[in-house]
Amino acid sequence: MNDAPKPESVSATSSDDAQGALVAELLISDLLRYGVLASLSLVTLGTLVTFFRHPDYLVSSEALERLTAPHPVPHGLTDVVAGALAARGQSFVMAGLLVMMAVPVARVGLSLLIFRQQRDRLYVVITAVVLALLGVSFLLGAAEG
């Protein structure tokens, strides 16, 4: 008896693997694309809101210096959300920057789920360690600030 796989079954399996890899790449591509677009949209919206609420920034160099001078900006997520609800331009810009920072972390998280679904234990472990290190770095950064 011949227990060797037939060529058709081997090609079907490799075709399924290729299809799964393509879907994974498309998911990651969409995450990156839409994350960057969301970030860009928030930063643009924040800039427009700022200049709409303070048109003197366009004509007065002193007013523009006040805008660009170092001063407190919303740093915490609650400050950003409260500022966005109050239609403050800086809060929208900060939200866009936070989204830009979150996109690569979300990409690592999505990769972890994809590797888990593919049952690739080595890459699950490696990606989980990378995600944990990202989490620790954010926590340590929050403790410093």
Tab-separated table of C-alpha atoms in Angstrom:
chain	number	residue	atom	x	y	z
A	1	MET	CA	0.000	0.000	0.000
A	2	ASN	CA	1.187	3.405	-0.906
A	3	ASP	CA	0.689	5.947	1.909
A	4	ALA	CA	2.440	8.797	0.107
A	5	PRO	CA	0.266	11.866	-0.480
A	6	LYS	CA	-1.033	12.343	-3.954
A	7	PRO	CA	0.274	15.354	-5.850
A	8	GLU	CA	-3.224	16.892	-5.944
A	9	SER	CA	-3.483	16.920	-2.129
A	10	VAL	CA	-0.055	18.499	-1.766
A	11	SER	CA	-0.911	21.289	-4.197
A	12	ALA	CA	-4.270	21.869	-2.492
A	13	THR	CA	-2.549	22.231	0.886
A	14	SER	CA	0.081	24.610	-0.443
A	15	SER	CA	-2.671	26.561	-2.215
A	16	ASP	CA	-4.562	26.898	1.095
A	17	ASP	CA	-1.361	28.068	2.809
A	18	ALA	CA	-0.738	30.635	0.083
A	19	GLN	CA	-4.346	31.840	0.324
A	20	GLY	CA	-4.040	32.180	4.122
A	21	ALA	CA	-0.771	34.094	3.796
A	22	LEU	CA	-2.339	36.431	1.260
A	23	VAL	CA	-5.305	37.115	3.550
A	24	ALA	CA	-2.919	37.790	6.456
A	25	GLU	CA	-0.852	40.199	4.370
A	26	LEU	CA	-4.023	41.999	3.233
A	27	LEU	CA	-5.232	42.327	6.831
A	28	ILE	CA	-1.923	43.806	7.937
A	29	SER	CA	-1.813	46.079	4.893
A	30	ASP	CA	-5.328	47.352	5.585
A	31	LEU	CA	-4.523	47.936	9.249
A	32	LEU	CA	-1.479	50.020	8.362
A	33	ARG	CA	-3.220	51.903	5.556
A	34	TYR	CA	-6.350	52.812	7.504
A	35	GLY	CA	-4.407	53.531	10.686
A	36	VAL	CA	-2.205	56.051	8.890
A	37	LEU	CA	-5.237	57.578	7.150
A	38	ALA	CA	-7.052	57.925	10.485
A	39	SER	CA	-3.988	59.531	12.035
A	40	LEU	CA	-3.549	61.940	9.136
A	41	SER	CA	-7.249	62.819	9.228
A	42	LEU	CA	-7.149	63.590	12.949
A	43	VAL	CA	-4.019	65.749	12.645
A	44	THR	CA	-5.511	67.627	9.675
A	45	LEU	CA	-8.814	68.087	11.487
A	46	GLY	CA	-7.003	69.360	14.571
A	47	THR	CA	-5.007	71.844	12.522
A	48	LEU	CA	-8.134	73.102	10.771
A	49	VAL	CA	-10.045	73.412	14.055
A	50	THR	CA	-7.156	75.322	15.616
A	51	PHE	CA	-6.961	77.853	12.791
A	52	PHE	CA	-10.755	78.100	12.524
A	53	ARG	CA	-11.140	78.857	16.234
A	54	HIS	CA	-8.138	81.207	16.257
A	55	PRO	CA	-7.939	82.976	12.878
A	56	ASP	CA	-5.469	85.467	14.355
A	57	TYR	CA	-2.806	82.748	14.033
A	58	LEU	CA	-2.903	83.329	10.272
A	59	VAL	CA	-2.181	87.067	10.384
A	60	SER	CA	-0.346	87.737	13.642
A	61	SER	CA	3.181	86.490	14.208
A	62	GLU	CA	2.827	87.087	17.961
A	63	ALA	CA	-0.292	84.910	18.078
A	64	LEU	CA	1.432	82.223	16.052
A	65	GLU	CA	4.382	82.310	18.473
A	66	ARG	CA	1.919	81.654	21.320
A	67	LEU	CA	0.651	78.619	19.420
A	68	THR	CA	4.126	77.208	18.832
A	69	ALA	CA	5.584	78.140	22.229
A	70	PRO	CA	6.101	75.288	24.672
A	71	HIS	CA	3.038	75.005	26.861
A	72	PRO	CA	0.960	72.234	28.338
A	73	VAL	CA	-0.690	70.016	25.767
A	74	PRO	CA	-2.983	67.084	26.520
A	75	HIS	CA	-0.858	64.045	27.320
A	76	GLY	CA	-3.211	61.533	28.901
A	77	LEU	CA	-5.910	59.693	27.030
A	78	THR	CA	-8.607	61.237	29.240
A	79	ASP	CA	-7.223	64.730	28.527
A	80	VAL	CA	-7.226	64.025	24.799
A	81	VAL	CA	-10.792	62.706	24.806
A	82	ALA	CA	-12.036	65.616	26.945
A	83	GLY	CA	-10.282	68.106	24.659
A	84	ALA	CA	-11.676	66.475	21.531
A	85	LEU	CA	-15.188	66.592	22.974
A	86	ALA	CA	-14.610	70.299	23.638
A	87	ALA	CA	-13.437	70.696	19.990
A	88	ARG	CA	-9.891	71.726	20.871
A	89	GLY	CA	-7.596	71.439	17.882
A	90	GLN	CA	-4.561	70.370	19.906
A	91	SER	CA	-6.511	67.426	21.278
A	92	PHE	CA	-7.364	66.226	17.771
A	93	VAL	CA	-3.719	66.541	16.752
A	94	MET	CA	-2.622	64.626	19.849
A	95	ALA	CA	-5.243	61.944	19.131
A	96	GLY	CA	-3.810	61.609	15.623
A	97	LEU	CA	-0.325	61.193	17.048
A	98	LEU	CA	-1.565	58.592	19.534
A	99	VAL	CA	-3.233	56.677	16.692
A	100	MET	CA	0.045	56.830	14.748
A	101	MET	CA	1.853	55.351	17.754
A	102	ALA	CA	-0.811	52.669	18.214
A	103	VAL	CA	-0.734	51.418	14.614
A	104	PRO	CA	2.578	49.501	14.861
A	105	VAL	CA	1.520	48.024	18.208
A	106	ALA	CA	-1.782	46.924	16.682
A	107	ARG	CA	0.171	45.408	13.803
A	108	VAL	CA	2.185	43.293	16.238
A	109	GLY	CA	-1.041	42.268	17.983
A	110	LEU	CA	-2.648	41.316	14.673
A	111	SER	CA	0.471	39.344	13.721
A	112	LEU	CA	0.212	37.468	17.015
A	113	LEU	CA	-3.377	36.478	16.207
A	114	ILE	CA	-2.432	35.457	12.668
A	115	PHE	CA	0.489	33.301	13.843
A	116	ARG	CA	-1.741	31.731	16.495
A	117	GLN	CA	-4.385	30.917	13.881
A	118	GLN	CA	-1.665	29.405	11.675
A	119	ARG	CA	-0.425	27.393	14.684
A	120	ASP	CA	3.129	28.672	14.243
A	121	ARG	CA	4.301	28.352	17.844
A	122	LEU	CA	7.763	29.832	17.360
A	123	TYR	CA	6.431	33.032	15.841
A	124	VAL	CA	3.639	33.194	18.427
A	125	VAL	CA	6.267	33.187	21.183
A	126	ILE	CA	8.507	35.717	19.427
A	127	THR	CA	5.594	38.047	18.648
A	128	ALA	CA	4.210	37.729	22.188
A	129	VAL	CA	7.614	38.734	23.584
A	130	VAL	CA	7.753	41.742	21.237
A	131	LEU	CA	4.221	42.769	22.245
A	132	ALA	CA	5.096	42.401	25.929
A	133	LEU	CA	8.213	44.538	25.465
A	134	LEU	CA	6.144	47.210	23.729
A	135	GLY	CA	3.673	47.145	26.621
A	136	VAL	CA	6.455	47.414	29.197
A	137	SER	CA	8.059	50.299	27.307
A	138	PHE	CA	4.745	52.193	27.276
A	139	LEU	CA	4.236	51.553	30.987
A	140	LEU	CA	7.762	52.682	31.831
A	141	GLY	CA	7.347	55.744	29.640
A	142	ALA	CA	4.092	56.605	31.429
A	143	ALA	CA	5.828	56.204	34.795
A	144	GLU	CA	8.560	58.655	33.733
A	145	GLY	CA	6.153	61.315	32.446
